Amino acid sequence: MKNVKRLLALVLALAMVLTLCACGPKEDKGNDKQEENNTTGDTIKVGAMFNITGGQASLDEPSYRGFKLYFDEVNKAGGINGRQIEVVSYDGKTDQTVCANNTSKLIDVDKVVAISGLSDSNYAFAAGNVAQQSGVPFVFSGATTPTLNDIGDQVFLTAFGDDICAYAAADYLTEELNITKVYMLVDQSMDFTTTLARCFQERLEKNGGEVVLTDNYMNKDPDFSAQIDRYLADNKGAEAIFLSSVPDDVGVITKQFRDRGVTDLMISGDGADTPLLYEVAGEAATGFLVSTHCSFENEDPAVQDFVKLYTETQGTAPENAFAALGYDAAHIIATAIEMCGDDVTPANVRDNLEAIQNLRLVTGTVSYSAGNHIPQKSATIITVADDGSFKFVKEIG
Amino acid sequence: MSASYFISQLVNGLRLGSVYAIVAVGYSIVYGILRLINFAHGDIMTIGVYVMLMLMTTIGMPLWAVVIVSVVVSVFAGVLIERLAYRPLRSANEEATLISSLAVSTLLQNLLQMIFSPQKRAFHLPEFFSVRHDIFGIQLSTMNIMTFVAVAVIVIALTFVVQKTKIGTAMRACSENLDAARLMGINPNKVIVFAFAVGSGLAALAGLMLAGEYKTIDPLMGFVPGLKAFCAAVVGGIGSLYGAVLGGLVIGVAEMLFAGLMPTSVTAYRDAFVFVVLILVLLVRPNGLLGQSEGGRS
Amino acid sequence: MESKRLRDCSLFRLAVFVVLPVLIVVAMCGRGNYYSAMVCTFAINVLLAASLNLVNGFSGMFSMGHAAFMAVGAYISAFLTLSPTQKASMLPGLPQWLTNIQIPLLPALLVAGIAAAFVAVLIGIPVLRFKGHYLSVATLGLIVIVRAVLDNSDSVTNGPRGITGLPNLATPTLIFAVLMVSLFIMYRLIRSSYGRGLIAMRDDDVAAQSLGINLTSKKISIFCISAFFAGVAGAMWGHNQTVISGQFFYFNMSFKVVQISIIGGMASLSGAAVGALFMTFVPELLAPLESGFNLFGMAIPSLYGISNIIMAVFLILVIIFRRQGLLGSSELLLESWFSGSTYTSLFKKSEYQELAAAIRGKFNRKQT
């Protein structure tokens, strides 16, 4: 017993000291490097804060790979203004505390000049606040809630707000297809899906349409038969189905609806355009509409080059639009750093981010202005063709 | 609301419930003996499913062979986990084993994410399984029918094993009182390894049902069914096989009836409703639906 | 005369358990946001685990529903501390009187704790009669129920979008002050006759009952007290993070608290501190392994998830070799912190002599 307790005391003290030691020298090193970095040194540090493991990983991991890929290419091509970029990355582990603390770590210990990452707005709020307080710009790769702009002048969105994407879907239904009665199936446990649904309903009603029935489910439910039976029993005259779901669920839902003989038009929001949709639902996915950032089938060389590059380097085609968003977030940060010239500091990067105008990216064209850090990109309506590829339908906005 | 609507929702509940039931039976076998809240059970299921996916997509083995290999791999995984993470804690309290199982679960989930990427994958069985049959006006796929049959077969087979075989008798003895069983000359380790083997094999089968029905798999897919299996096993009565099946069905039916019959403004409360039902059941029957008083064990 | 063991010397305790940690905490808080954020996370984890220990370690029940009480505390405190304009735009469904009030953090923490305790009574009266795992399932259910309410009461909780822009009032000083006061109250509680009754109930409920201990009231009251501190911790966590949402107060959060509590030693409040130390800082130490580095000129590629795996293996090893948790049921830390003799020893000559004797004794023992 005695030994054990002595051991414990030792472990306790050791752990504390170790933490301090482990952190201590690193910070000094960071300090030295920062001075080098921001004036005459060779490398510029950029932070990556993605949830690479855990529940958010299916969105964030491709984003991170896209982000890293962009800077790898930049470094291969000689860096920015002759300086190499070092991407410092920590895993957020789909844990809000870890996300916030690691953002602090990137800023305090690694002295990065800008940070990017995060697809879920809840996590983005936590990390963004930390960056805001420390005065380091944070470019969210995938988060889309319009209220993120309220955090302050240090945060920027790569994607458009949920409103644009939802408005485009509503506009397309009412104006192009003359559909007014819509059934909505909402994932009631995610901020992104509930915001999307709210914006969609707003716009649809403004356009003279009507959401005749809203049903819901909770994230991770695999079975939608209760909702489908309800829809089959009385769909209140709905002519189309709007799915407000995370990308992973869209295929399963579509498959189950189609299997039960529902033939109505189905449409969903950004991110639903994953290869998974056709892989899971197969022919059932044909004709499915997605209102999204970009289409990987787009003939635009910017898009095709990205798809080719990603496929070659990562050994797999872009998993979903978040891969492109991560790549674009890196592009945005790199552009701002380049505009800084030799004086790369967080404050300068922020100012130059705000000055970005008409930057052509994979997922559209981005312009920021003081006070509005949400890009006003256009949304694209795409559909699933017979062979499973996505076909461009219309650009809206 | 018409009667046929009610019946179709009830059948939905039974379908979902029978999937839970298969997971719960496997869970319950180990749980009955060790009283171990085995968070890793669902993850063993995930391993089984990924083995199936790999074999089907890369080698293109016939389905029966795929299932056998996957069950064997899961059994090995289960037994290995028992040997490394649970056996050293045999005489420790339940909480110590709980930590161990949580850690194993984290380990497996991260390992699977590292190996197979965190992305969801499509999981397709031959067309035969998703053909729909019209039975008394109710649409069921071959997979649904097989799930019902599987539950029945598994329960009958396990009843036979538990009641008639030597190892089954030993299992019952261990379940009632581990120490007394040891005193009677039963080697608890043997029994426990057997229980883990059976439980893990059933987990792989349950994974097949789950993935075949919903057609997608991902490294974290096992967690929720694992947790529901725990709830089903507890509500059914700790240590009771029939109880686990009944518990699984109760959860499935409660979930679906609530989602199908209540106004859509409240259906998002369906998970909450399930737990309210569970708590109500336990209030009426504190030892679960089919459980006996725990007596000496707490 | 047999000399005292080193760890029993008040001076030694003062130096190792009080002065050294305080120095480390102060040093870390002064180093920058990251270090102070880590220290705050640690402190909140200690409070969470310690409050869980009251139920799980000292009274023989096994609750897994701590995240639910955290959520209640965090939301209530958010309602009370947000500005009326923020509430009007984000939470239009709140009653007018609640929208209009805005109070400082400390009273808000108190109210948050009381609200959590109130929820604990509501849920406790029906479910605390369950034993063992039946209770665990019921408390897991509590998490699900609370999450469902948070996600679906859009106008009051802003749904799954959560409440954002919470004032960042939880400074390290405040968190540590609240932690110390809470630990002191809990420590006195378990050392009181009430606490001894609890332990009696844990060890043998029938015998305890026969001695006149009212099991039901004991169970409900300790569940309540535990929930109170969980609510306070949840509220501080919310103000520390500045954003709260239902998805954060779910299984992962609850399981993390349970892990901290068990790994440190459930039957010890000091164990919560050791467990939190382990679970907060070890993953940070492992983090550099993930991003890839050079080892003797060999490039190790980045491998995300490896720190989680190593951590899991650590946990299994620790629990195998220390089944009762790192501290078992020892209260070494809190005893040192909260007993006056630790501090008065500075001024007593005899204490110095004892310390010297203990060191000599240790030295001699090593020799032989």
XYZ file of N, CA, C and O in Angstrom, chain A residues 52-59 61-62 65 91 188 213-227 229-231 233 248-249 251-252 255-256 259-260 276 278-282 319-320, chain B residues 5 8-9 12-13 15-16 20 110 113 117-124 127 130 132 139 210 213-216 218 220-221 224 228 255-256 258-271:
384
model
N -10.608 15.041 -37.190
C -10.176 13.968 -38.085
C -10.641 12.603 -37.587
O -10.707 11.653 -38.345
N -10.961 12.511 -36.301
C -11.545 11.268 -35.800
C -12.883 11.585 -35.148
O -13.173 12.733 -34.844
N -13.682 10.540 -34.943
C -14.979 10.728 -34.291
C -16.090 10.975 -35.289
O -15.915 10.845 -36.497
N -17.241 11.369 -34.763
C -18.452 11.451 -35.572
C -18.406 12.439 -36.721
O -19.089 12.275 -37.716
N -17.587 13.484 -36.596
C -17.521 14.501 -37.643
C -16.524 14.129 -38.748
O -16.366 14.856 -39.719
N -15.825 13.025 -38.549
C -14.688 12.723 -39.416
C -15.079 12.547 -40.877
O -14.303 12.874 -41.768
N -16.298 12.049 -41.136
C -16.639 11.782 -42.528
C -16.724 13.079 -43.332
O -16.586 13.070 -44.544
N -16.942 14.214 -42.671
C -16.928 15.497 -43.360
C -15.550 16.153 -43.279
O -15.035 16.700 -44.256
N -12.485 14.931 -42.455
C -11.253 14.277 -42.900
C -10.960 14.587 -44.373
O -9.825 14.956 -44.714
N -11.954 14.497 -45.279
C -11.682 14.912 -46.657
C -11.300 16.389 -46.748
O -10.419 16.755 -47.533
N -7.710 16.712 -45.909
C -6.840 16.242 -46.982
C -6.771 17.249 -48.132
O -5.719 17.483 -48.706
N -5.905 17.252 -34.171
C -7.182 16.563 -34.328
C -8.162 17.070 -33.268
O -7.854 17.069 -32.083
N -33.445 16.340 -37.087
C -33.746 17.299 -36.037
C -32.603 17.462 -35.034
O -32.725 18.186 -34.062
N -46.164 19.174 -45.076
C -45.934 18.241 -43.974
C -44.435 18.231 -43.666
O -43.622 18.157 -44.571
N -44.094 18.368 -42.401
C -42.693 18.247 -42.000
C -42.569 17.040 -41.096
O -43.273 16.942 -40.096
N -41.702 16.126 -41.442
C -41.438 15.002 -40.549
C -39.962 15.060 -40.180
O -39.197 15.801 -40.792
N -39.580 14.306 -39.194
C -38.196 14.433 -38.750
C -37.631 13.120 -38.267
O -38.335 12.151 -38.063
N -36.348 13.115 -38.103
C -35.665 11.969 -37.519
C -34.469 12.502 -36.769
O -34.151 13.696 -36.852
N -33.818 11.608 -36.016
C -32.618 12.028 -35.304
C -31.424 11.406 -35.997
O -31.487 10.285 -36.481
N -30.337 12.150 -36.029
C -29.110 11.678 -36.631
C -28.790 10.263 -36.155
O -28.954 9.957 -34.993
N -28.338 9.411 -37.080
C -27.940 8.032 -36.792
C -29.107 7.067 -36.812
O -28.915 5.871 -36.681
N -30.344 7.535 -36.951
C -31.436 6.596 -37.163
C -31.219 5.971 -38.525
O -31.067 6.689 -39.508
N -31.218 4.654 -38.613
C -31.052 4.078 -39.945
C -32.390 3.794 -40.635
O -32.434 3.522 -41.814
N -33.474 3.828 -39.892
C -34.730 3.305 -40.415
C -35.751 4.421 -40.578
O -36.044 5.159 -39.649
N -36.294 4.536 -41.787
C -37.224 5.622 -42.062
C -38.612 5.104 -42.414
O -39.421 5.824 -42.982
N -38.878 3.850 -42.086
C -40.140 3.267 -42.550
C -41.343 3.938 -41.902
O -42.392 4.049 -42.528
N -41.212 4.396 -40.663
C -42.349 5.060 -40.020
C -42.712 6.322 -40.790
O -43.873 6.591 -41.087
N -41.683 7.106 -41.146
C -41.922 8.339 -41.894
C -42.492 8.034 -43.275
O -43.362 8.737 -43.761
N -44.244 5.397 -44.233
C -45.631 4.957 -44.137
C -46.567 6.140 -43.913
O -47.658 6.200 -44.462
N -46.109 7.070 -43.108
C -46.920 8.260 -42.884
C -47.094 9.029 -44.199
O -48.188 9.485 -44.524
N -46.012 9.119 -44.945
C -46.066 9.833 -46.210
C -47.005 9.127 -47.186
O -47.809 9.760 -47.867
N -49.461 7.169 -46.432
C -50.850 7.194 -45.978
C -51.511 8.518 -46.357
O -52.648 8.542 -46.791
N -24.380 11.868 -45.441
C -24.329 10.422 -45.267
C -25.691 9.757 -45.333
O -25.812 8.594 -45.692
N -26.737 10.486 -44.933
C -28.049 9.851 -44.822
C -28.848 9.866 -46.114
O -29.800 9.115 -46.260
N -28.497 8.965 -49.232
C -28.628 7.756 -50.023
C -29.592 6.760 -49.391
O -30.460 6.195 -50.055
N -29.438 6.544 -48.091
C -30.288 5.578 -47.388
C -31.749 5.998 -47.473
O -32.638 5.177 -47.746
N -33.144 5.620 -51.053
C -33.342 4.205 -51.365
C -34.630 3.703 -50.708
O -35.444 3.037 -51.348
N -34.807 4.024 -49.450
C -35.986 3.495 -48.756
C -37.282 4.082 -49.304
O -38.276 3.373 -49.442
N -37.861 2.465 -52.765
C -38.225 1.064 -52.633
C -39.698 0.894 -52.291
O -40.313 -0.110 -52.623
N -40.224 1.876 -51.575
C -41.627 1.776 -51.189
C -42.545 2.387 -52.229
O -43.719 2.605 -51.974
N -21.565 8.447 -52.664
C -22.300 7.499 -51.833
C -23.770 7.435 -52.230
O -24.400 6.386 -52.150
N -25.282 7.507 -55.112
C -25.587 6.524 -56.141
C -25.136 5.123 -55.721
O -25.804 4.146 -56.019
N -24.021 5.060 -55.001
C -23.537 3.746 -54.551
C -24.578 3.048 -53.692
O -24.779 1.851 -53.787
N -25.218 3.810 -52.811
C -26.185 3.205 -51.897
C -27.523 3.013 -52.576
O -28.107 1.935 -52.541
N -28.003 4.079 -53.204
C -29.369 4.024 -53.715
C -29.434 3.440 -55.119
O -30.490 3.008 -55.556
N -28.320 3.433 -55.840
C -28.316 2.880 -57.184
C -29.284 3.621 -58.086
O -29.394 4.846 -58.025
N -14.237 12.581 -51.808
C -15.335 11.862 -51.162
C -16.620 12.658 -51.233
O -17.697 12.117 -51.395
N -16.509 13.970 -51.026
C -17.691 14.816 -51.087
C -17.234 16.261 -51.265
O -16.038 16.544 -51.360
N -52.993 1.175 -41.419
C -51.853 2.058 -41.153
C -51.184 1.669 -39.842
O -49.964 1.564 -39.743
N -49.263 -1.521 -40.336
C -48.000 -1.380 -41.063
C -46.941 -0.733 -40.169
O -45.768 -1.096 -40.218
N -47.361 0.197 -39.314
C -46.381 0.788 -38.399
C -45.925 -0.236 -37.357
O -44.768 -0.263 -36.957
N -43.403 -2.319 -38.968
C -42.141 -1.573 -39.000
C -41.404 -1.719 -37.672
O -40.196 -1.930 -37.630
N -42.171 -1.591 -36.599
C -41.575 -1.701 -35.272
C -41.002 -3.084 -35.028
O -39.901 -3.230 -34.497
N -39.979 -5.168 -37.280
C -38.787 -5.339 -38.115
C -37.557 -4.754 -37.445
O -36.535 -5.396 -37.285
N -37.688 -3.483 -37.045
C -36.567 -2.820 -36.390
C -36.232 -3.541 -35.082
O -35.072 -3.792 -34.767
N -32.725 -5.243 -33.476
C -32.195 -4.983 -32.139
C -32.104 -6.276 -31.337
O -31.152 -6.500 -30.585
N -11.402 3.751 -33.469
C -10.311 4.508 -34.082
C -9.523 3.672 -35.072
O -9.110 4.156 -36.124
N -11.537 3.439 -38.158
C -11.491 4.702 -38.904
C -10.153 4.862 -39.622
O -10.087 5.384 -40.723
N -11.025 4.416 -43.365
C -11.439 5.802 -43.504
C -12.796 6.010 -42.831
O -13.590 5.088 -42.725
N -13.030 7.229 -42.358
C -14.280 7.455 -41.617
C -15.517 7.503 -42.506
O -16.618 7.612 -42.005
N -15.329 7.433 -43.830
C -16.477 7.570 -44.721
C -17.443 6.410 -44.617
O -17.036 5.277 -44.399
N -18.712 6.727 -44.812
C -19.698 5.665 -44.959
C -19.409 4.895 -46.231
O -18.916 5.458 -47.201
N -19.717 3.614 -46.230
C -19.548 2.815 -47.434
C -20.872 2.166 -47.788
O -21.667 1.836 -46.913
N -21.080 1.986 -49.071
C -22.275 1.271 -49.489
C -22.065 -0.217 -49.231
O -20.961 -0.734 -49.394
N -23.101 -0.890 -48.808
C -23.015 -2.318 -48.513
C -24.169 -3.010 -49.226
O -25.329 -2.848 -48.854
N -23.853 -3.727 -50.274
C -24.916 -4.341 -51.056
C -24.869 -5.851 -50.975
O -23.825 -6.458 -51.187
N -29.289 -9.039 -55.090
C -30.639 -8.493 -55.289
C -31.713 -9.315 -54.575
O -32.675 -8.771 -54.053
N -33.254 -8.028 -51.339
C -34.101 -6.846 -51.216
C -35.388 -6.967 -52.032
O -36.150 -6.014 -52.107
N -39.086 -7.514 -52.713
C -40.177 -7.297 -51.760
C -41.291 -8.312 -51.967
O -41.643 -8.634 -53.082
N -45.739 -5.172 -46.976
C -44.550 -5.361 -47.800
C -43.347 -5.709 -46.938
O -42.990 -4.975 -46.021
N -28.266 -5.854 -40.158
C -28.352 -4.392 -40.076
C -27.842 -3.744 -41.361
O -28.503 -2.896 -41.958
N -29.990 -4.484 -44.431
C -31.247 -3.756 -44.437
C -31.028 -2.287 -44.802
O -31.782 -1.709 -45.571
N -29.988 -1.674 -44.267
C -29.843 -0.223 -44.432
C -28.765 0.162 -45.443
O -28.591 1.323 -45.752
N -28.006 -0.820 -45.904
C -27.148 -0.649 -47.079
C -25.984 0.324 -46.923
O -25.307 0.629 -47.879
N -25.770 0.841 -45.730
C -24.547 1.620 -45.538
C -23.882 1.144 -44.259
O -24.545 0.687 -43.327
N -20.472 2.249 -41.500
C -19.371 3.156 -41.189
C -18.734 2.707 -39.885
O -19.327 1.916 -39.147
N -18.394 3.820 -37.037
C -19.030 4.101 -35.753
C -20.430 3.497 -35.675
O -21.163 3.753 -34.735
N -20.802 2.687 -36.686
C -22.182 2.216 -36.768
C -22.602 1.333 -35.606
O -23.784 1.210 -35.313
N -24.598 2.775 -31.484
C -26.011 2.920 -31.090
C -26.691 1.563 -30.907
O -27.335 1.337 -29.880
N -28.370 0.154 -27.511
C -29.772 -0.274 -27.462
C -29.849 -1.727 -27.003
O -30.790 -2.116 -26.307
N -40.408 2.699 -30.585
C -39.814 3.715 -31.437
C -40.683 3.985 -32.665
O -41.006 5.124 -32.985
N -41.078 2.917 -33.338
C -41.786 3.077 -34.597
C -43.220 3.552 -34.401
O -43.724 4.367 -35.158
N -44.338 5.354 -32.029
C -44.309 6.776 -31.667
C -44.045 7.624 -32.912
O -44.713 8.611 -33.149
N -43.056 7.185 -33.708
C -42.717 7.974 -34.902
C -43.849 7.957 -35.914
O -44.045 8.907 -36.654
N -44.613 6.883 -35.929
C -45.636 6.750 -36.948
C -46.997 7.284 -36.551
O -47.762 7.718 -37.396
N -47.313 7.245 -35.258
C -48.674 7.570 -34.855
C -48.817 8.965 -34.264
O -49.896 9.544 -34.290
N -47.757 9.501 -33.710
C -47.883 10.811 -33.076
C -47.838 11.903 -34.148
O -47.341 11.686 -35.243
N -48.374 13.094 -33.817
C -48.259 14.205 -34.772
C -46.784 14.513 -35.041
O -45.940 14.338 -34.155
N -46.477 14.980 -36.243
C -45.072 15.161 -36.597
C -44.390 16.225 -35.753
O -43.163 16.290 -35.720
N -45.183 17.058 -35.064
C -44.530 18.081 -34.252
C -43.806 17.469 -33.058
O -42.908 18.083 -32.492
N -44.186 16.264 -32.656
C -43.522 15.673 -31.489
C -42.700 14.437 -31.828
O -42.027 13.898 -30.964
N -42.727 13.989 -33.085
C -42.058 12.715 -33.368
C -40.556 12.769 -33.128
O -39.932 11.734 -32.947
N -39.979 13.964 -33.114
C -38.537 14.026 -32.875
C -38.192 13.595 -31.451
O -37.031 13.380 -31.130
N -39.198 13.455 -30.617
C -38.941 12.992 -29.252
C -38.903 11.474 -29.166
O -39.012 10.917 -28.094
N -38.748 10.803 -30.319
C -38.969 9.362 -30.249
C -37.938 8.626 -29.397
O -38.294 7.717 -28.650
N -36.681 9.035 -29.464
C -35.682 8.368 -28.620
C -35.987 8.596 -27.149
O -35.846 7.694 -26.313
